Each structure stands twice: as structure tokens, then as C-alpha cells.
Amino acid sequence: MRILVQTEPFDATALMQGFGAGAGAVVTFTGLVRDDDGLVALEIEHYPGMTEASLTRHAQAAAERFALSDVLVAHRHGRIAVGEPIMMVATAARHRREAFDAADFLMDWLKSRAPFWKREIGAEGPRGWVVAKDTDEAALDRWTNPQ
Amino acid sequence: MRILVQTEPFDATALMQGFGAGAGAVVTFTGLVRDDDGLVALEIEHYPGMTEASLTRHAQAAAERFALSDVLVAHRHGRIAVGEPIMMVATAARHRREAFDAADFLMDWLKSRAPFWKREIGAEGPRGWVVAKDTDEAALDRWTNPQ
Amino acid sequence: MTLDILYFAWLRERIGAPREQIETSAATVRDLVAELVARGERHAAALSDLGAVRVAVDQVLSDLDAPLGGAREVAFFPPMTGG
Amino acid sequence: MTLDILYFAWLRERIGAPREQIETSAATVRDLVAELVARGERHAAALSDLGAVRVAVDQVLSDLDAPLGGAREVAFFPPMTGG
């Protein structure tokens, strides 16, 4: 298991080196800053200490729930320019269903339970804080209230 | 869109270079040969011509259905040693749900509709052909018969 | 008409060849199968359990009732196991 | 007891500081919020809409009724928007 919280860009290739050795299925998710409405960058604030502890706890929970052989979460904070990766999740399992579901679950959890807050930066300067979406909350509910 | 069908190992890093530029979400799935029951390698046979045509058609279908900005499918054939990647799917979209679902859909389709057949190779030599699983058929049905 | 018939995986092994060319006037895949089965033991054995056989006509997945008018290539193979 | 109070994102901006240390005998988060609101306009404004505020006690997500006995650090922040 590997948890990275950093301001620097991460090197996905280096991170994935040897990841999932022995597994049958590896899924990665990468979130990037989209070029929306003239956005120049995102600025991400986080809660040092709580961030690392909660990412570790939830990566472990995902590993147990989905029988993962490996899991990785990397998340940046600070200023991140349009086009750059913000975060990455990787999961390794014997079969594809578990690898997909674990990555999906970790993303839903990260979106609304990990202590990160985003602010948009335009050419004119900082804009407002990004407001949490109800759909993110609903997405997380899927994992506790299966239909 | 990029479709690769080849015997050589593929370089995931090189393939992913520039993939999904402008997207907010990139998902990759990699399938690897598992070290099951003393397996040494898989041998994959395919239907040259039909393979490329059907992979292209279904990558296009996934791109339309899930509004992908980019999609990649790479699949090897011939002999593939334990631990090596067999195939890879990558999807890029604005949001994570579409990128996840498109990769998931393409994998379900690949497992039971792309013209590939696998044979297991043990230390003692070739074993039998891998039998198609009912669960793979059921997985594909999810996309035509939503619950 | 002249048809290229292709076989893959264990169907190829049972037939003993990856492809053959035949002259046929079969109207459907089902008619073609009947002609092939009549060719001898290997063909009969390979095509005995049609529930375990998939077919593509001109590289498009098809079924036993598919018409063969204008077709150039018919392939028989087991259910696919890719990915 | 002595508590470190942390603020993030727009709560930090409205309070005007990322953290402060206070002496309190508040039994629950709700009691603590009442004490903080009484400190002045900035605190009152930042904590006026508790539906839009999340809380962590000793770095674990919590709620207004959580007891503070033994706690060392309480953080207030908006709903998270990570990933």
C-alpha cells in the first residue's frame, strides 16, 4: 500500500513500477484539471495529518473489502495548472470486478470524505471555493445502501 | 482513438503519453497473466482482420455511448508469460462516472465478444483451452438490460 | 459460390486445419454446417455440439439462421475468452 | 481544557486565521460552537450556517453531538471537494 500527499506533480510511470505484481487486474484512475470556463489552475487546501491518516485508513478498508493485493493513492495540494493530474488511485486484484469496484469506491469516498478543498483560479485571479455536489454524496451512498 | 493488436509486449507508458489531454478523468484497465496452478504462460489465438475491425467498432461505440474524448485498446496474442500484461483499455472523459463505465463496458465486451481464445501453458506443456464463463456473459448483459 | 471456411481454437484442432475453401450453394449457416458435417468424421466431431460453437459471417458475429448470399468468409470457433 | 481549533477553506477566510488555541469546558462540539460564536462577529458569521459546516475531532469526521472529553484538536470546514 502506498499513500502520497504532496505539492509536486507525481510521476505516474514511476509510481506504477512493480505495482500489482502477481495480480490479474490493475485499474487506475487519474483526475486532471479541466480547462473549464477559462480556468487557469486549481488551488487545493488540505488538512495535514488528517489527510494522510484518513487516506491510509480508507485505502486499507478498500483493500480488505475488495480483496486487493495492492492499492495506491496519490493526491496533490497547492496550485495545480490546467491539464495536470490532481490525483491518482490504483488498485490490483485477482479479477477485474474487484479492481474496478475498489477504484470506483475509493474515488467516491475521496470526493466527499477526504479533507481536501478546491478553489478555482482564473486569469483574473482566485474565484470561489468549489461547492460540494449532492451527486458526489449520492455516489458514496451506493456503497452503504446497495440497491 | 487507438487500437493495437500485436504479439510484442506493449509499453503502457509510451501508449499513455498525451492520452486524454483536456479530459478530467482517465481510467485504465490492465489484464495480466496470473500465476495460477503452476501456469507458465497463456497462448492467445485471434481472428486477424475481425479482431481489429470489431475492436475499432466497439471502441467507437463506447466513445459515443459514454461521451469519451479518447479511447485506447491494446491486446496481445501469441505466447504471454506469467506476470506480463495481456491487454489494456484506457478511457478519457470529462467526469469519472463516464470514464469508469466505459472501461468497465469495454472489458465486459472484450471478455465475451472479441475474437480471442486462450490456452493455458504449464511447465508440462499446453493445457486445455480456457472455457468461457457464464459470469462473463452475465456481465455483458448488464449493459443491454439495466436493472 | 466459393466460401473460405475458417476454424479457431479447439475447432481448428478437431478439424485439423485452420481454413479450407469450398464450393457450396448453402442458403444459410445451418445449411453450410450440414454440408460440412457430411464431409467426414473430423468435421462431424468438431460441429457436433452447435451450442458450443459460435459463427462469424464475413467477420461479423452471426447465428445459424444467417443467410449466406454474397458471403465470402465464414468462421467457426468456441465462445470467446479474450481480455 | 486547552483545545486547538482549526479552520479550512472559506471558514478559515471568514475567521481570518487558520487556527487558534482556546481554554474551554465545552462538553460537546455544539457547546464549543456556542462559545466560539460568542467570541465576535467573524466567528458568528463563519459558524452561522451549521448545515454547511463539517467538523473533525482529533482528525476524525464527527458531528455536533460528539463529546469533547479528552479531545485536543477540533477542526471546522466546508463539505470536502477532493479528488
mmCIF file with all atom_site columns, C-alpha atoms in Angstrom, chain C residues 13 17 22 25 27 51:
data_model
loop_
_atom_site.group_PDB
_atom_site.id
_atom_site.type_symbol
_atom_site.label_atom_id
_atom_site.label_alt_id
_atom_site.label_comp_id
_atom_site.label_asym_id
_atom_site.label_entity_id
_atom_site.label_seq_id
_atom_site.pdbx_PDB_ins_code
_atom_site.Cartn_x
_atom_site.Cartn_y
_atom_site.Cartn_z
_atom_site.occupancy
_atom_site.B_iso_or_equiv
_atom_site.pdbx_formal_charge
_atom_site.auth_seq_id
_atom_site.auth_comp_id
_atom_site.auth_asym_id
_atom_site.auth_atom_id
_atom_site.pdbx_PDB_model_num
ATOM 1 C CA . GLU C 1 13 ? -7.608  -28.622 -33.772 1.00 0.00 ? 13 GLU C CA 1
ATOM 2 C CA . ALA C 1 17 ? -6.678  -27.276 -40.421 1.00 0.00 ? 17 ALA C CA 1
ATOM 3 C CA . ILE C 1 22 ? -15.375 -24.978 -50.520 1.00 0.00 ? 22 ILE C CA 1
ATOM 4 C CA . SER C 1 25 ? -24.891 -23.395 -52.579 1.00 0.00 ? 25 SER C CA 1
ATOM 5 C CA . ALA C 1 27 ? -28.507 -20.697 -48.238 1.00 0.00 ? 27 ALA C CA 1
ATOM 6 C CA . GLY C 1 51 ? -24.398 -24.894 -28.621 1.00 0.00 ? 51 GLY C CA 1
#
